mmCIF file of C-alpha atoms in Angstrom:
data_model
loop_
_atom_site.group_PDB
_atom_site.id
_atom_site.type_symbol
_atom_site.label_atom_id
_atom_site.label_comp_id
_atom_site.label_asym_id
_atom_site.label_seq_id
_atom_site.Cartn_x
_atom_site.Cartn_y
_atom_site.Cartn_z
ATOM 1 C CA MET A 1 132.558 91.311 185.805
ATOM 2 C CA LEU A 2 135.255 90.100 188.146
ATOM 3 C CA ILE A 3 133.966 87.465 190.490
ATOM 4 C CA LYS A 4 135.397 88.314 193.877
ATOM 5 C CA ARG A 5 134.328 86.966 197.193
ATOM 6 C CA LYS A 6 136.457 89.235 199.328
ATOM 7 C CA SER A 7 134.796 91.414 201.910
ATOM 8 C CA ILE A 8 135.785 93.841 204.651
ATOM 9 C CA GLU A 9 132.616 92.922 206.485
ATOM 10 C CA LYS A 10 133.073 91.171 209.808
ATOM 11 C CA GLU A 11 130.684 88.345 210.521
ATOM 12 C CA GLU A 12 130.257 86.587 213.823
ATOM 13 C CA SER A 13 131.600 83.070 213.713
ATOM 14 C CA SER A 14 129.046 80.315 213.966
ATOM 15 C CA ARG A 15 129.300 77.833 216.789
ATOM 16 C CA PRO A 16 127.302 74.613 216.983
ATOM 17 C CA ALA A 17 125.856 75.553 220.377
ATOM 18 C CA ARG A 18 124.143 78.731 219.193
ATOM 19 C CA LYS A 19 122.092 80.022 216.313
ATOM 20 C CA PRO A 20 124.424 81.406 213.642
ATOM 21 C CA LYS A 21 124.134 85.002 212.479
ATOM 22 C CA TYR A 22 124.313 85.715 208.793
ATOM 23 C CA ALA A 23 125.168 88.674 206.616
ATOM 24 C CA PRO A 24 122.128 90.102 204.789
ATOM 25 C CA VAL A 25 121.175 88.459 201.509
ATOM 26 C CA THR A 26 120.936 91.120 198.783
ATOM 27 C CA LEU A 27 120.452 91.253 195.005
ATOM 28 C CA SER A 28 121.590 93.288 192.036
ATOM 29 C CA GLU A 29 120.894 93.122 188.296
ATOM 30 C CA GLN A 30 123.013 94.132 185.318
ATOM 31 C CA ASN A 31 122.740 93.371 181.603
ATOM 32 C CA GLY A 32 120.051 90.763 182.092
ATOM 33 C CA VAL A 33 121.875 88.927 184.892
ATOM 34 C CA ARG A 34 120.686 88.776 188.506
ATOM 35 C CA TYR A 35 123.406 88.519 191.141
ATOM 36 C CA LEU A 36 123.348 87.310 194.734
ATOM 37 C CA HIS A 37 125.373 89.108 197.411
ATOM 38 C CA PHE A 38 125.830 88.721 201.145
ATOM 39 C CA GLY A 39 125.524 92.375 202.081
ATOM 40 C CA THR A 40 128.515 93.506 199.992
ATOM 41 C CA GLU A 41 129.255 94.241 196.336
ATOM 42 C CA TRP A 42 130.963 90.892 195.890
ATOM 43 C CA VAL A 43 129.156 88.281 193.815
ATOM 44 C CA GLN A 44 128.054 84.998 195.418
ATOM 45 C CA GLY A 45 126.188 83.660 192.385
ATOM 46 C CA ALA A 46 124.382 84.681 189.229
ATOM 47 C CA MET A 47 121.435 83.836 186.988
ATOM 48 C CA ARG A 48 120.758 85.058 183.460
ATOM 49 C CA MET A 49 117.098 86.035 183.490
ATOM 50 C CA ARG A 50 116.321 84.608 180.062
ATOM 51 C CA LYS A 51 118.181 81.352 180.781
ATOM 52 C CA PRO A 52 117.495 80.606 184.463
ATOM 53 C CA ASP A 53 118.816 77.026 184.313
ATOM 54 C CA TRP A 54 122.076 77.963 182.561
ATOM 55 C CA LEU A 55 125.353 78.091 184.491
ATOM 56 C CA GLU A 56 126.254 81.740 183.998
ATOM 57 C CA LEU A 57 129.610 81.768 185.796
ATOM 58 C CA GLU A 58 132.582 79.920 184.348
ATOM 59 C CA TYR A 59 133.682 78.402 187.632
ATOM 60 C CA ALA A 60 130.169 76.968 188.072
ATOM 61 C CA GLN A 61 130.493 75.383 184.635
ATOM 62 C CA GLN A 62 133.800 73.837 185.714
ATOM 63 C CA MET A 63 132.096 72.412 188.793
ATOM 64 C CA MET A 64 130.345 70.070 186.342
ATOM 65 C CA ALA A 65 133.649 68.568 185.131
ATOM 66 C CA TRP A 66 132.762 65.300 186.869
ATOM 67 C CA MET A 67 130.458 64.699 183.877
ATOM 68 C CA LEU A 68 133.537 63.650 181.911
ATOM 69 C CA PHE A 69 133.779 60.554 184.116
ATOM 70 C CA VAL A 70 130.202 59.955 185.301
ATOM 71 C CA GLU A 71 127.702 59.802 182.443
ATOM 72 C CA GLN A 72 124.515 58.727 184.233
ATOM 73 C CA PRO A 73 124.616 59.881 187.863
ATOM 74 C CA ARG A 74 121.972 58.549 190.197
ATOM 75 C CA ARG A 75 122.656 60.776 193.200
ATOM 76 C CA ILE A 76 124.160 64.274 193.170
ATOM 77 C CA ALA A 77 124.608 66.684 196.066
ATOM 78 C CA GLN A 78 125.665 70.301 196.467
ATOM 79 C CA LEU A 79 127.068 71.759 199.684
ATOM 80 C CA GLY A 80 126.198 75.454 199.609
ATOM 81 C CA LEU A 81 123.193 76.536 197.561
ATOM 82 C CA GLY A 82 124.295 79.945 196.278
ATOM 83 C CA THR A 83 121.806 80.940 193.563
ATOM 84 C CA ALA A 84 120.875 77.260 193.120
ATOM 85 C CA ALA A 85 122.620 77.294 189.731
ATOM 86 C CA LEU A 86 124.240 73.877 190.108
ATOM 87 C CA THR A 87 121.149 72.432 191.752
ATOM 88 C CA LYS A 88 118.830 73.593 188.959
ATOM 89 C CA PHE A 89 121.216 72.508 186.221
ATOM 90 C CA CYS A 90 121.631 69.009 187.647
ATOM 91 C CA TYR A 91 117.893 68.689 188.275
ATOM 92 C CA ARG A 92 117.062 69.596 184.661
ATOM 93 C CA GLN A 93 119.965 67.812 182.994
ATOM 94 C CA PHE A 94 119.673 64.459 184.777
ATOM 95 C CA PRO A 95 115.964 63.589 184.979
ATOM 96 C CA LYS A 96 116.660 60.182 186.519
ATOM 97 C CA ALA A 97 118.947 61.479 189.271
ATOM 98 C CA GLN A 98 118.220 62.358 192.883
ATOM 99 C CA VAL A 99 119.513 65.891 193.535
ATOM 100 C CA ARG A 100 120.186 67.174 197.067
ATOM 101 C CA ALA A 101 121.315 70.634 198.141
ATOM 102 C CA ILE A 102 122.498 71.534 201.641
ATOM 103 C CA GLU A 103 122.294 75.150 202.809
ATOM 104 C CA LEU A 104 122.677 76.476 206.351
ATOM 105 C CA ASN A 105 121.179 79.935 205.797
ATOM 106 C CA PRO A 106 117.372 79.862 205.512
ATOM 107 C CA SER A 107 117.356 83.267 203.815
ATOM 108 C CA VAL A 108 119.405 81.872 200.925
ATOM 109 C CA ILE A 109 116.887 79.073 200.425
ATOM 110 C CA ALA A 110 113.994 81.555 200.534
ATOM 111 C CA ILE A 111 115.534 83.915 197.996
ATOM 112 C CA CYS A 112 116.406 81.046 195.659
ATOM 113 C CA ASN A 113 112.748 80.031 195.740
ATOM 114 C CA SER A 114 111.466 83.548 195.130
ATOM 115 C CA MET A 115 114.118 85.177 192.927
ATOM 116 C CA PHE A 116 116.243 82.444 191.318
ATOM 117 C CA LYS A 117 113.551 80.054 190.089
ATOM 118 C CA LEU A 118 114.499 77.131 192.307
ATOM 119 C CA PRO A 119 111.864 74.407 191.800
ATOM 120 C CA PRO A 120 110.021 73.150 194.885
ATOM 121 C CA ASN A 121 111.144 69.953 196.559
ATOM 122 C CA ASP A 122 109.729 66.833 194.937
ATOM 123 C CA GLU A 123 110.514 63.136 194.610
ATOM 124 C CA ARG A 124 113.846 63.950 192.909
ATOM 125 C CA LEU A 125 114.847 67.285 194.437
ATOM 126 C CA THR A 126 115.554 67.971 198.109
ATOM 127 C CA VAL A 127 116.894 71.266 199.441
ATOM 128 C CA SER A 128 117.711 70.921 203.134
ATOM 129 C CA GLU A 129 118.418 73.628 205.696
ATOM 130 C CA MET A 130 121.297 72.095 207.607
ATOM 131 C CA ASP A 131 125.030 72.271 208.242
ATOM 132 C CA ALA A 132 127.144 70.721 205.479
ATOM 133 C CA LEU A 133 129.376 69.142 208.111
ATOM 134 C CA ASP A 134 126.402 67.337 209.610
ATOM 135 C CA PHE A 135 125.436 66.076 206.162
ATOM 136 C CA VAL A 136 128.832 64.585 205.296
ATOM 137 C CA ASN A 137 129.234 63.084 208.763
ATOM 138 C CA ASP A 138 125.851 61.343 208.607
ATOM 139 C CA SER A 139 126.611 57.686 207.922
ATOM 140 C CA THR A 140 123.335 57.275 206.023
ATOM 141 C CA ASN A 141 124.863 59.472 203.299
ATOM 142 C CA HIS A 142 128.079 57.488 203.036
ATOM 143 C CA ALA A 143 128.869 55.653 199.787
ATOM 144 C CA THR A 144 125.734 57.078 198.162
ATOM 145 C CA LEU A 145 126.861 59.922 195.862
ATOM 146 C CA ASP A 146 128.112 59.813 192.301
ATOM 147 C CA ALA A 147 128.981 63.522 192.409
ATOM 148 C CA LEU A 148 129.433 66.032 195.229
ATOM 149 C CA GLN A 149 129.863 69.763 194.547
ATOM 150 C CA VAL A 150 131.298 71.893 197.350
ATOM 151 C CA ASP A 151 130.998 75.696 197.282
ATOM 152 C CA LEU A 152 131.004 76.870 200.888
ATOM 153 C CA TYR A 153 131.720 80.568 201.344
ATOM 154 C CA ASP A 154 130.341 83.183 203.693
ATOM 155 C CA ALA A 155 130.403 86.972 203.330
ATOM 156 C CA THR A 156 133.962 87.319 204.630
ATOM 157 C CA ALA A 157 135.285 84.826 202.046
ATOM 158 C CA ARG A 158 138.456 83.932 203.933
ATOM 159 C CA GLY A 159 138.498 80.661 202.048
ATOM 160 C CA PRO A 160 135.908 77.884 202.314
ATOM 161 C CA VAL A 161 134.209 77.740 205.694
ATOM 162 C CA LEU A 162 134.946 73.999 205.875
ATOM 163 C CA ASP A 163 138.443 73.022 204.817
ATOM 164 C CA SER A 164 139.920 70.466 207.222
ATOM 165 C CA ALA A 165 141.245 67.045 206.313
ATOM 166 C CA ASP A 166 138.467 65.553 208.440
ATOM 167 C CA PHE A 167 135.862 67.425 206.385
ATOM 168 C CA TYR A 168 137.259 66.180 203.083
ATOM 169 C CA VAL A 169 137.588 62.639 204.452
ATOM 170 C CA ALA A 170 133.885 62.819 205.299
ATOM 171 C CA CYS A 171 133.159 64.112 201.770
ATOM 172 C CA SER A 172 135.071 61.153 200.357
ATOM 173 C CA ALA A 173 133.093 58.809 202.592
ATOM 174 C CA CYS A 174 129.888 60.089 200.987
ATOM 175 C CA LEU A 175 131.062 59.068 197.518
ATOM 176 C CA ALA A 176 130.430 55.792 195.767
ATOM 177 C CA PRO A 177 133.671 54.055 194.668
ATOM 178 C CA HIS A 178 133.580 55.870 191.306
ATOM 179 C CA GLY A 179 132.391 59.129 192.892
ATOM 180 C CA ILE A 180 133.909 62.552 192.303
ATOM 181 C CA VAL A 181 133.918 65.810 194.243
ATOM 182 C CA THR A 182 134.417 69.268 192.747
ATOM 183 C CA VAL A 183 135.408 72.115 195.068
ATOM 184 C CA ASN A 184 135.505 75.862 194.453
ATOM 185 C CA LEU A 185 138.758 77.299 195.820
ATOM 186 C CA PHE A 186 140.731 80.574 195.689
ATOM 187 C CA GLY A 187 143.958 80.059 193.788
ATOM 188 C CA ASP A 188 145.508 83.301 195.059
ATOM 189 C CA HIS A 189 144.414 82.943 198.690
ATOM 190 C CA PRO A 190 146.344 81.389 201.614
ATOM 191 C CA SER A 191 143.471 78.902 202.005
ATOM 192 C CA TYR A 192 144.293 77.301 198.647
ATOM 193 C CA ALA A 193 147.374 75.313 199.704
ATOM 194 C CA ARG A 194 145.650 74.211 202.924
ATOM 195 C CA ASN A 195 142.635 72.908 201.024
ATOM 196 C CA ILE A 196 144.694 71.117 198.387
ATOM 197 C CA LYS A 197 146.786 69.421 201.086
ATOM 198 C CA ALA A 198 143.623 68.302 202.896
ATOM 199 C CA MET A 199 142.040 67.072 199.664
ATOM 200 C CA LYS A 200 145.133 65.082 198.727
ATOM 201 C CA PHE A 201 144.942 63.402 202.123
ATOM 202 C CA ALA A 202 141.289 62.449 201.568
ATOM 203 C CA PHE A 203 141.130 61.516 197.874
ATOM 204 C CA ASP A 204 143.000 59.051 195.694
ATOM 205 C CA ARG A 205 143.714 61.750 193.092
ATOM 206 C CA VAL A 206 143.268 65.529 192.999
ATOM 207 C CA ILE A 207 143.404 67.572 189.796
ATOM 208 C CA CYS A 208 142.962 71.345 189.523
ATOM 209 C CA LEU A 209 141.469 73.059 186.497
ATOM 210 C CA PRO A 210 142.906 76.387 185.262
ATOM 211 C CA GLU A 211 142.060 79.492 187.274
ATOM 212 C CA VAL A 212 139.071 81.540 186.109
ATOM 213 C CA HIS A 213 137.451 84.829 187.105
ATOM 214 C CA ASP A 214 139.394 86.518 189.873
ATOM 215 C CA GLY A 215 141.138 83.559 191.420
ATOM 216 C CA ASN A 216 138.509 80.801 191.348
ATOM 217 C CA VAL A 217 140.098 77.362 190.946
ATOM 218 C CA VAL A 218 137.988 74.217 190.753
ATOM 219 C CA ALA A 219 139.687 71.200 192.317
ATOM 220 C CA ILE A 220 138.493 67.719 191.362
ATOM 221 C CA GLY A 221 138.847 64.931 193.910
ATOM 222 C CA PHE A 222 138.504 61.301 192.866
ATOM 223 C CA LYS A 223 137.482 58.616 195.336
ATOM 224 C CA THR A 224 139.381 56.141 193.152
ATOM 225 C CA LYS A 225 142.293 57.236 190.971
ATOM 226 C CA PRO A 226 140.970 57.587 187.395
ATOM 227 C CA THR A 227 142.414 56.295 184.188
ATOM 228 C CA LEU A 228 142.887 59.386 182.053
ATOM 229 C CA ASP A 229 142.102 57.968 178.630
ATOM 230 C CA PHE A 230 142.195 61.206 176.673
ATOM 231 C CA GLU A 231 140.817 59.675 173.490
ATOM 232 C CA TYR A 232 137.708 58.673 175.430
ATOM 233 C CA LEU A 233 137.595 61.965 177.343
ATOM 234 C CA VAL A 234 137.719 64.027 174.141
ATOM 235 C CA ALA A 235 134.798 62.027 172.746
ATOM 236 C CA ARG A 236 132.923 62.387 176.021
ATOM 237 C CA ALA A 237 133.579 66.145 176.036
ATOM 238 C CA ALA A 238 132.063 66.394 172.557
ATOM 239 C CA GLN A 239 128.932 64.644 173.854
ATOM 240 C CA ILE A 240 128.690 67.090 176.758
ATOM 241 C CA VAL A 241 129.089 70.105 174.477
ATOM 242 C CA SER A 242 126.394 68.776 172.162
ATOM 243 C CA ALA A 243 123.965 68.004 174.975
ATOM 244 C CA THR A 244 124.549 70.987 177.288
ATOM 245 C CA LYS A 245 126.699 73.612 175.509
ATOM 246 C CA LEU A 246 129.071 73.528 178.468
ATOM 247 C CA PRO A 247 132.721 74.184 177.439
ATOM 248 C CA ALA A 248 133.838 70.643 178.224
ATOM 249 C CA GLN A 249 136.754 70.716 175.785
ATOM 250 C CA SER A 250 138.448 73.319 177.967
ATOM 251 C CA TRP A 251 138.185 70.892 180.888
ATOM 252 C CA ILE A 252 140.165 68.349 178.847
ATOM 253 C CA ASN A 253 142.909 70.919 178.293
ATOM 254 C CA GLY A 254 142.975 71.544 182.020
ATOM 255 C CA LEU A 255 143.261 67.837 182.782
ATOM 256 C CA LYS A 256 146.133 67.502 180.313
ATOM 257 C CA ASN A 257 147.987 70.403 181.905
ATOM 258 C CA SER A 258 147.607 68.791 185.328
ATOM 259 C CA HIS A 259 148.452 65.265 184.167
#
């Protein structure tokens, strides 16, 4: 299935001074996979029913590419909950890590709890109903994260809803010195160049993995420019494949092509 986030639906813009209005949260199922939609046919996330903690979509798998550089994360955050795929995977895969997810739409949180097997909040997992911009601008979050995953789309999908240089600077501020951000972008959308320019302003190094699905490109932003030791990275990728079955070797190929 092509993973598109385009929509002809018009949604009222959200302004800080008023309660935002959201497109309806809807579901579909096909071939053992449950999909999340925002009132349209376009897919916002997916979960394989028999493997609820698996990352079903390839771009979501690529969002974990920071694992090549950070082996034992202590704090991980996601901006945009979707089907909670990244949140669940990180929570299960890193039992010693604090995992935080930020989602503005309360209906998304509710449906993840009821239909996408999101575990309840506990001492390691916190899902917060709040604006991602407020989270990254909160100084108490600065210099705390080993990994930050950004996937912020609404029903209209005209590019990420937060894409300014100031936003990415705030994301960078949330990272520890070795921290990494992964961002889901549209490679064939006018928003792509704007986001890459803003990311390059905010991060010491930005690398893009090869396009997947119907235009999804995962951009990796490094707080501190990495040393790309490919002998080490190949060995690390083999560890990731063995431990998680994620296609980490393909991430190496993407890094080499962008080097």
